[in-house]
Tab-separated table of C-alpha atoms in Angstrom:
chain	number	residue	atom	x	y	z
A	25	MET	CA	-41.994	-46.364	14.715
A	26	ARG	CA	-40.925	-47.625	11.217
A	27	ASN	CA	-42.666	-44.529	9.552
A	28	ARG	CA	-40.817	-42.293	11.978
A	29	THR	CA	-37.479	-43.986	11.183
A	30	VAL	CA	-38.180	-43.523	7.448
A	31	ILE	CA	-39.078	-39.859	8.008
A	32	LEU	CA	-35.905	-39.227	10.066
A	33	ALA	CA	-33.782	-40.720	7.347
A	34	PHE	CA	-35.522	-38.645	4.693
A	35	VAL	CA	-34.908	-35.606	6.591
A	36	SER	CA	-31.339	-36.510	7.335
A	37	ALA	CA	-30.608	-37.189	3.667
A	38	ALA	CA	-32.232	-34.007	2.658
A	39	LEU	CA	-30.089	-31.926	5.103
A	40	ALA	CA	-27.079	-33.692	3.847
A	41	GLY	CA	-28.028	-32.696	0.289
A	42	VAL	CA	-28.435	-29.064	1.234
A	43	ALA	CA	-24.999	-29.179	3.004
A	44	LEU	CA	-23.386	-30.725	-0.085
A	45	ALA	CA	-25.098	-28.185	-2.245
A	46	THR	CA	-23.997	-25.308	-0.087
A	47	THR	CA	-20.442	-26.503	-0.043
A	48	ALA	CA	-20.512	-26.952	-3.827
A	49	PHE	CA	-21.883	-23.453	-4.274
A	50	ALA	CA	-19.126	-21.941	-2.024
A	51	GLU	CA	-16.452	-23.850	-4.046
A	52	ASP	CA	-17.952	-22.899	-7.458
A	53	GLY	CA	-19.098	-19.296	-6.587
A	54	PRO	CA	-16.881	-16.254	-6.891
A	55	ILE	CA	-13.728	-15.782	-4.971
A	56	LYS	CA	-14.259	-12.684	-2.888
A	57	ILE	CA	-11.493	-9.951	-2.446
A	58	GLY	CA	-12.227	-7.365	0.249
A	59	ILE	CA	-10.812	-3.829	-0.382
A	60	PRO	CA	-11.298	-1.463	2.660
A	61	VAL	CA	-9.876	1.722	1.512
A	62	GLY	CA	-9.989	5.553	2.458
A	63	LEU	CA	-12.759	6.702	-0.001
A	64	SER	CA	-13.142	9.484	2.505
A	65	GLY	CA	-10.607	11.215	4.860
A	66	ALA	CA	-6.917	11.595	4.234
A	67	ASN	CA	-6.532	8.915	1.719
A	68	SER	CA	-9.476	10.029	-0.450
A	69	VAL	CA	-7.046	11.669	-2.988
A	70	VAL	CA	-5.332	8.357	-3.920
A	71	ALA	CA	-8.023	5.726	-3.101
A	72	PRO	CA	-9.753	5.983	-6.468
A	73	SER	CA	-6.511	5.055	-8.238
A	74	VAL	CA	-6.242	2.068	-5.983
A	75	VAL	CA	-9.793	0.952	-6.841
A	76	GLN	CA	-9.106	1.228	-10.469
A	77	SER	CA	-5.930	-0.835	-10.311
A	78	ALA	CA	-8.049	-3.556	-8.483
A	79	GLU	CA	-10.737	-3.449	-11.061
A	80	LEU	CA	-8.230	-3.786	-13.945
A	81	ALA	CA	-6.617	-6.832	-12.409
A	82	VAL	CA	-9.906	-8.625	-11.728
A	83	ALA	CA	-11.224	-7.803	-15.147
A	84	GLU	CA	-8.043	-9.312	-16.695
A	85	ILE	CA	-8.103	-12.361	-14.599
A	86	ASN	CA	-11.674	-13.115	-15.056
A	87	ALA	CA	-11.400	-12.593	-18.827
A	88	ALA	CA	-8.610	-15.225	-18.797
A	89	GLY	CA	-10.763	-17.690	-16.975
A	90	GLY	CA	-10.563	-16.619	-13.357
A	91	VAL	CA	-8.648	-18.642	-10.656
A	92	LEU	CA	-9.156	-22.377	-10.505
A	93	GLY	CA	-12.177	-21.931	-12.748
A	94	ARG	CA	-13.841	-19.309	-10.464
A	95	GLN	CA	-14.372	-15.645	-11.056
A	96	LEU	CA	-13.042	-12.952	-8.784
A	97	ALA	CA	-15.324	-10.457	-7.167
A	98	LEU	CA	-14.539	-7.087	-5.449
A	99	GLU	CA	-16.063	-6.076	-2.239
A	100	ILE	CA	-15.196	-2.421	-1.617
A	101	ALA	CA	-15.790	-0.671	1.721
A	102	ASP	CA	-14.782	2.788	2.925
A	103	ASP	CA	-12.442	2.765	6.010
A	104	ALA	CA	-12.583	6.637	6.167
A	105	SER	CA	-8.747	6.457	6.323
A	106	GLY	CA	-8.645	5.718	10.090
A	107	ALA	CA	-9.061	3.258	12.802
A	108	ALA	CA	-12.768	3.658	13.730
A	109	GLY	CA	-13.855	3.437	10.042
A	110	ALA	CA	-11.552	0.457	9.428
A	111	GLN	CA	-12.892	-1.672	12.232
A	112	LYS	CA	-16.327	-1.207	10.727
A	113	ALA	CA	-15.119	-1.889	7.197
A	114	PHE	CA	-13.043	-4.910	8.104
A	115	ASP	CA	-15.843	-6.335	10.233
A	116	ALA	CA	-18.361	-5.954	7.426
A	117	LEU	CA	-16.088	-7.518	4.900
A	118	VAL	CA	-14.782	-10.400	6.877
A	119	PHE	CA	-17.982	-11.512	8.794
A	120	GLN	CA	-20.808	-10.206	6.566
A	121	LYS	CA	-19.448	-10.388	3.069
A	122	GLU	CA	-17.240	-13.363	4.111
A	123	VAL	CA	-14.463	-12.365	1.701
A	124	ASN	CA	-11.634	-14.780	1.001
A	125	ALA	CA	-8.952	-12.369	1.366
A	126	VAL	CA	-8.282	-8.591	2.020
A	127	ILE	CA	-5.837	-6.913	-0.468
A	128	THR	CA	-5.587	-3.192	0.056
A	129	MET	CA	-3.804	0.207	0.536
A	130	GLU	CA	-4.659	1.880	3.805
A	131	THR	CA	-3.162	4.199	6.369
A	132	SER	CA	-1.185	2.526	9.230
A	133	ALA	CA	-3.958	3.492	11.609
A	134	ALA	CA	-6.480	1.497	9.560
A	135	ARG	CA	-4.201	-1.394	9.112
A	136	ASN	CA	-3.473	-1.683	12.811
A	137	ALA	CA	-7.175	-1.513	13.562
A	138	GLY	CA	-7.991	-4.176	10.948
A	139	LEU	CA	-5.449	-6.805	11.887
A	140	PRO	CA	-7.167	-8.219	14.826
A	141	ILE	CA	-10.343	-8.704	12.731
A	142	ILE	CA	-8.176	-10.504	10.090
A	143	SER	CA	-6.626	-12.748	12.710
A	144	LYS	CA	-10.253	-13.602	14.127
A	145	GLY	CA	-11.490	-14.183	10.679
A	146	ASP	CA	-8.363	-16.194	9.744
A	147	ILE	CA	-8.060	-15.057	6.140
A	148	PRO	CA	-5.059	-13.694	4.181
A	149	TYR	CA	-4.239	-9.833	4.183
A	150	ILE	CA	-2.074	-8.430	1.486
A	151	TYR	CA	-1.119	-5.007	2.379
A	152	THR	CA	-0.256	-2.941	-0.746
A	153	SER	CA	0.699	0.442	0.848
A	154	PHE	CA	4.235	1.683	1.630
A	155	TYR	CA	4.578	1.980	5.393
A	156	GLU	CA	6.842	2.342	8.485
A	157	GLY	CA	7.704	-1.376	8.686
A	158	LYS	CA	7.722	-4.129	11.274
A	159	SER	CA	4.010	-4.911	11.264
A	160	CYS	CA	4.033	-8.673	11.930
A	161	ASN	CA	1.140	-10.950	11.656
A	162	ALA	CA	0.933	-14.638	10.495
A	163	ASN	CA	-1.836	-13.516	8.068
A	164	LEU	CA	-0.248	-10.348	6.799
A	165	PHE	CA	2.021	-10.084	3.664
A	166	VAL	CA	3.361	-6.772	2.314
A	167	ASN	CA	4.356	-6.014	-1.334
A	168	ALA	CA	5.313	-2.241	-0.802
A	169	TRP	CA	8.209	-0.533	0.448
A	170	VAL	CA	9.574	0.076	4.112
A	171	PRO	CA	11.794	2.757	5.473
A	172	GLU	CA	15.005	0.596	4.907
A	173	GLN	CA	14.313	0.685	1.227
A	174	GLN	CA	12.964	4.109	0.784
A	175	VAL	CA	14.820	6.554	2.965
A	176	PRO	CA	18.432	6.152	2.226
A	177	PRO	CA	18.341	7.180	-1.473
A	178	ILE	CA	16.867	10.672	-0.437
A	179	VAL	CA	19.109	11.271	2.503
A	180	ASP	CA	22.215	10.091	0.681
A	181	ASN	CA	21.533	12.510	-2.226
A	182	PHE	CA	20.883	15.405	0.052
A	183	ILE	CA	24.079	14.881	2.028
A	184	LYS	CA	26.452	13.769	-0.870
A	185	SER	CA	25.155	15.673	-3.818
A	186	GLN	CA	23.535	18.715	-2.224
A	187	GLY	CA	25.705	19.357	0.806
A	188	ALA	CA	22.967	19.143	3.404
A	189	LYS	CA	23.955	18.951	6.963
A	190	LYS	CA	20.976	20.282	9.022
A	191	PHE	CA	17.725	18.578	8.518
A	192	PHE	CA	14.158	19.620	9.589
A	193	LEU	CA	11.505	16.796	9.835
A	194	ILE	CA	7.769	17.301	9.455
A	195	GLY	CA	5.160	14.617	9.941
A	196	SER	CA	1.597	13.559	10.607
A	197	ASP	CA	1.103	12.398	14.179
A	198	TYR	CA	0.425	8.633	13.798
A	199	ALA	CA	2.269	5.447	13.149
A	200	PHE	CA	3.417	6.114	9.644
A	201	GLY	CA	4.501	9.671	10.124
A	202	ARG	CA	6.412	9.066	13.336
A	203	GLY	CA	7.762	5.681	12.292
A	204	MET	CA	9.183	6.909	8.964
A	205	LEU	CA	10.802	10.000	10.538
A	206	GLU	CA	12.175	7.906	13.443
A	207	PHE	CA	14.017	5.807	10.860
A	208	ALA	CA	14.998	8.878	8.899
A	209	LYS	CA	16.364	10.620	11.951
A	210	ALA	CA	18.550	7.718	12.934
A	211	TYR	CA	19.892	7.307	9.341
A	212	ILE	CA	20.512	11.095	9.071
A	213	GLU	CA	22.515	11.143	12.273
A	214	LYS	CA	24.443	7.927	11.355
A	215	SER	CA	25.347	9.594	8.013
A	216	GLY	CA	26.959	12.593	9.990
A	217	ALA	CA	24.272	15.137	9.681
A	218	SER	CA	22.088	16.583	12.319
A	219	ILE	CA	18.477	17.246	13.119
A	220	VAL	CA	17.441	20.883	13.814
A	221	GLY	CA	13.775	20.283	14.224
A	222	GLU	CA	11.147	17.687	14.355
A	223	GLU	CA	7.380	18.525	14.448
A	224	TYR	CA	4.108	16.903	13.905
A	225	LEU	CA	0.410	17.816	13.286
A	226	PRO	CA	-2.631	15.488	13.830
A	227	MET	CA	-3.335	13.146	10.945
A	228	GLU	CA	-6.206	15.186	9.709
A	229	GLY	CA	-4.376	18.679	10.458
A	230	SER	CA	-4.125	21.163	7.702
A	231	ASP	CA	-2.581	24.286	9.151
A	232	TRP	CA	1.081	23.968	9.015
A	233	THR	CA	1.827	27.697	9.432
A	234	ALA	CA	3.532	27.483	12.949
A	235	ILE	CA	5.649	24.440	11.971
A	236	ILE	CA	6.725	26.146	8.735
A	237	SER	CA	7.742	29.207	10.790
A	238	ASN	CA	9.840	27.071	12.915
A	239	LEU	CA	11.533	25.458	9.867
A	240	LYS	CA	12.335	28.782	8.307
A	241	SER	CA	14.038	30.022	11.570
A	242	SER	CA	15.925	26.826	12.221
A	243	GLY	CA	18.704	27.235	9.854
A	244	ALA	CA	17.883	23.871	8.181
A	245	ASP	CA	19.371	23.343	4.716
A	246	ALA	CA	17.014	20.304	3.811
A	247	VAL	CA	13.523	19.305	4.858
A	248	ILE	CA	11.995	15.779	4.886
A	249	THR	CA	8.281	15.248	5.393
A	250	SER	CA	6.155	12.095	6.235
A	251	THR	CA	2.379	12.779	6.269
A	252	ALA	CA	-0.649	10.650	5.805
A	253	GLY	CA	-0.985	10.064	2.028
A	254	GLY	CA	-3.245	12.372	0.077
A	255	ALA	CA	-4.807	15.584	1.516
A	256	PRO	CA	-2.121	16.284	4.374
A	257	ASN	CA	0.593	16.009	1.707
A	258	VAL	CA	-1.180	18.405	-0.569
A	259	THR	CA	-1.774	21.107	2.179
A	260	LEU	CA	1.605	20.855	3.538
A	261	THR	CA	3.339	21.239	0.169
A	262	LYS	CA	1.220	24.240	-0.921
A	263	GLN	CA	1.871	25.966	2.351
A	264	LEU	CA	5.681	25.304	2.165
A	265	ARG	CA	5.847	26.668	-1.405
A	266	GLY	CA	3.638	29.504	-0.415
A	267	ALA	CA	6.019	30.430	2.568
A	268	GLY	CA	8.886	30.562	0.056
A	269	VAL	CA	10.662	27.406	1.244
A	270	THR	CA	13.247	26.459	-1.382
A	271	ILE	CA	15.722	24.127	0.438
A	272	PRO	CA	15.965	20.495	-0.786
A	273	TYR	CA	12.604	18.870	-0.027
A	274	GLY	CA	12.271	15.148	0.327
A	275	ASN	CA	8.716	13.725	0.680
A	276	LEU	CA	8.429	10.258	2.029
A	277	ALA	CA	4.823	9.977	1.489
A	278	VAL	CA	4.008	11.498	-1.932
A	279	ASP	CA	3.091	9.357	-4.916
A	280	GLU	CA	3.024	10.391	-8.618
A	281	GLY	CA	-0.733	10.818	-8.646
A	282	THR	CA	-0.826	13.018	-5.558
A	283	ALA	CA	2.009	15.101	-7.087
A	284	LYS	CA	0.016	15.741	-10.154
A	285	SER	CA	-2.906	17.083	-8.038
A	286	MET	CA	-0.466	19.499	-6.344
A	287	GLY	CA	0.309	21.212	-9.579
A	288	ALA	CA	3.461	23.430	-9.821
A	289	ASP	CA	3.760	23.336	-6.005
A	290	ALA	CA	5.203	19.873	-6.443
A	291	ALA	CA	8.077	20.918	-8.690
A	292	GLY	CA	11.415	20.104	-7.255
A	293	ILE	CA	10.192	17.534	-4.644
A	294	PHE	CA	12.491	14.523	-4.359
A	295	ILE	CA	10.704	11.182	-3.818
A	296	SER	CA	11.880	7.552	-3.493
A	297	ALA	CA	9.470	5.032	-4.925
A	298	SER	CA	9.060	1.458	-6.203
A	299	TYR	CA	6.928	2.741	-9.063
A	300	VAL	CA	6.965	5.588	-11.469
A	301	THR	CA	5.048	5.825	-14.801
A	302	SER	CA	8.296	6.215	-16.726
A	303	ILE	CA	9.563	2.699	-16.003
A	304	ASP	CA	10.825	1.454	-19.256
A	305	SER	CA	9.488	-2.168	-19.499
A	306	ASP	CA	7.117	-4.120	-21.629
A	307	ALA	CA	5.071	-5.066	-18.646
A	308	ASN	CA	4.699	-1.429	-17.508
A	309	ARG	CA	3.880	-0.132	-20.968
A	310	SER	CA	1.181	-2.849	-21.313
A	311	PHE	CA	-0.231	-2.045	-17.967
A	312	LEU	CA	-0.539	1.733	-18.750
A	313	VAL	CA	-2.121	0.870	-22.091
A	314	ALA	CA	-4.682	-1.375	-20.349
A	315	MET	CA	-5.501	1.176	-17.816
A	316	GLN	CA	-6.030	3.881	-20.457
A	317	LYS	CA	-8.173	1.644	-22.485
A	318	LYS	CA	-10.346	0.580	-19.460
A	319	PHE	CA	-10.798	3.963	-17.826
A	320	GLY	CA	-10.267	6.589	-20.542
A	321	ALA	CA	-10.905	10.109	-19.387
A	322	GLU	CA	-11.641	8.857	-15.892
A	323	LEU	CA	-8.204	7.331	-15.431
A	324	ARG	CA	-6.242	8.306	-12.313
A	325	THR	CA	-2.434	8.458	-12.637
A	326	PRO	CA	-1.159	5.067	-11.662
A	327	ASN	CA	1.162	5.406	-8.739
A	328	ASP	CA	3.292	3.922	-5.977
A	329	LEU	CA	0.123	3.215	-3.944
A	330	SER	CA	-2.060	1.943	-6.648
A	331	VAL	CA	0.258	-0.393	-8.710
A	332	PRO	CA	1.009	-2.642	-5.709
A	333	GLU	CA	-2.836	-3.285	-5.365
A	334	TYR	CA	-2.821	-4.430	-9.079
A	335	GLU	CA	0.149	-6.712	-8.476
A	336	GLY	CA	-1.185	-7.890	-5.004
A	337	ILE	CA	-4.320	-9.264	-6.685
A	338	TYR	CA	-2.135	-11.199	-9.117
A	339	LEU	CA	0.066	-12.481	-6.304
A	340	TYR	CA	-3.000	-13.759	-4.549
A	341	LYS	CA	-4.104	-15.437	-7.733
A	342	ALA	CA	-0.698	-17.116	-8.003
A	343	ALA	CA	-0.861	-18.337	-4.413
A	344	VAL	CA	-4.342	-19.839	-4.676
A	345	GLU	CA	-3.273	-21.645	-7.854
A	346	LYS	CA	-0.304	-22.895	-6.114
A	347	ALA	CA	-2.413	-24.039	-3.091
A	348	GLY	CA	-5.001	-25.562	-5.189
A	349	SER	CA	-7.760	-23.873	-3.206
A	350	THR	CA	-8.571	-20.783	-1.057
A	351	ASP	CA	-7.774	-22.552	2.165
A	352	THR	CA	-6.065	-19.918	4.283
A	353	ALA	CA	-3.228	-22.095	5.678
A	354	ALA	CA	-2.278	-23.303	2.215
A	355	VAL	CA	-2.519	-19.836	0.601
A	356	LEU	CA	-0.392	-18.256	3.278
A	357	ALA	CA	2.269	-20.774	2.828
A	358	ALA	CA	2.118	-20.202	-0.960
A	359	LEU	CA	2.311	-16.369	-0.686
A	360	ALA	CA	5.895	-16.700	0.720
A	361	GLU	CA	6.906	-18.632	-2.559
A	362	VAL	CA	5.018	-17.142	-5.438
A	363	SER	CA	6.085	-14.152	-7.568
A	364	PHE	CA	4.583	-11.939	-10.217
A	365	VAL	CA	6.118	-9.948	-13.086
A	366	GLY	CA	4.130	-6.629	-13.256
A	367	PRO	CA	4.741	-2.986	-13.883
A	368	ARG	CA	7.414	-2.761	-11.066
A	369	GLY	CA	9.273	-5.874	-12.245
A	370	THR	CA	9.313	-9.211	-10.465
A	371	VAL	CA	7.777	-8.920	-7.100
A	372	SER	CA	7.841	-11.598	-4.383
A	373	MET	CA	6.956	-11.378	-0.718
A	374	SER	CA	9.659	-13.822	0.203
A	375	ARG	CA	11.646	-11.882	2.766
A	376	GLN	CA	9.871	-12.246	6.077
A	377	HIS	CA	6.574	-11.554	4.486
A	378	HIS	CA	7.913	-8.435	2.679
A	379	ALA	CA	9.354	-7.912	-0.752
A	380	PRO	CA	12.740	-6.832	-2.153
A	381	LEU	CA	12.168	-4.073	-4.567
A	382	THR	CA	13.958	-1.860	-7.165
A	383	MET	CA	13.706	1.686	-5.972
A	384	TYR	CA	13.791	4.945	-7.909
A	385	LEU	CA	15.178	8.201	-6.647
A	386	GLY	CA	13.141	10.861	-8.645
A	387	GLN	CA	12.496	14.577	-8.796
A	388	VAL	CA	9.000	15.861	-9.468
A	389	ASN	CA	8.467	18.109	-12.455
A	390	ALA	CA	5.971	21.081	-12.808
A	391	ASP	CA	3.514	18.734	-14.542
A	392	GLY	CA	3.590	16.192	-11.867
A	393	SER	CA	5.682	13.752	-13.813
A	394	VAL	CA	8.861	12.335	-12.212
A	395	THR	CA	12.364	12.463	-13.589
A	396	VAL	CA	14.352	9.360	-12.353
A	397	VAL	CA	17.676	10.516	-10.845
A	398	ASP	CA	19.017	7.109	-9.913
A	399	THR	CA	17.873	3.502	-9.752
A	400	PHE	CA	18.661	0.905	-7.037
A	401	LYS	CA	17.674	-2.688	-7.990
A	402	GLY	CA	16.711	-5.408	-5.676
A	403	VAL	CA	16.715	-3.306	-2.386
A	404	ASP	CA	16.170	-5.617	0.605
A	405	PRO	CA	13.579	-4.735	3.150
A	406	GLY	CA	15.926	-5.700	5.932
A	407	GLU	CA	14.829	-7.334	9.199
A	408	GLN	CA	11.059	-6.825	9.369
A	409	CYS	CA	9.401	-9.949	10.956
A	410	PRO	CA	12.286	-12.570	11.779
A	411	ASN	CA	9.882	-14.588	13.778
A	412	LEU	CA	7.501	-15.399	10.989
């Protein structure tokens, strides 16, 4: 009996040692950041720039000593730009890779599919994509713009400076496309103009011929589009230009990088963005130099979908350091309080899990660069998630 007691005690001590070693390894090992992103599908045009921004942020942070003495590690998964792919990507990252947080740019369809998995896994999720607004979850924070920040500069310019009175709306048939145009429609009508057409294609649709024909016969004197980012934007713009559409064109989903891929077809498009490469600040200049140094000829143009990814990782770093650990509850509490000074200026997700932002009304040039027409500082995201 005595021998059995000794053996049991030895086994218990050994198991306790293994548990302590496992805990110590978890605390000393890398902090894993999951990036489910559309490497294929609609977002494949812009996704590489998002990954590059994440890679630069992690490289800089690790070179400076990491976070609480631990290195950061990226886990990247293709969400195929849609709901089905996102479910697989989130499930693999949260439950197989056991990431500490998800920080990424995705389509709204992918975000909505991933949120239940985030809630089940109970980890922080920083969404770095502009979107249609009002996605509310205790684990979700957003550092990109919403319609209340992005739509008014374009509509106000078209009505007040260009005399537009009749608008035609074109979008991708999913949450972002419809959500953005629903807000735009209400704002346009509130501003005294009218809607003479509103049409949609499926998110992966590429033949806009019938819709463009309806636009040309509608008598519209301005067009506003809201498609899935990337490929649908490119096809729609090329077909609009090919059909000879020359009325003022506001694109609610184009970023500077995608505009460059459109070539001369993008010339004249009006955009409203929280980031353009021409921002005149030390932080932005340093960021652009660092990106060029790291990626050289492979650099994708930094843009309004990739720069928030860079800043999102730094915001997570600040929250973990404020919390003193990667504990989810502590980090979520800290995310509402921390800020980061980056390429877009000072960003803090302090407004109902969303961020006040400086917005830039710009017009795209033939080389894809953007000329800033007007600047709007500290634009509030409005009522997004009042119950959080």
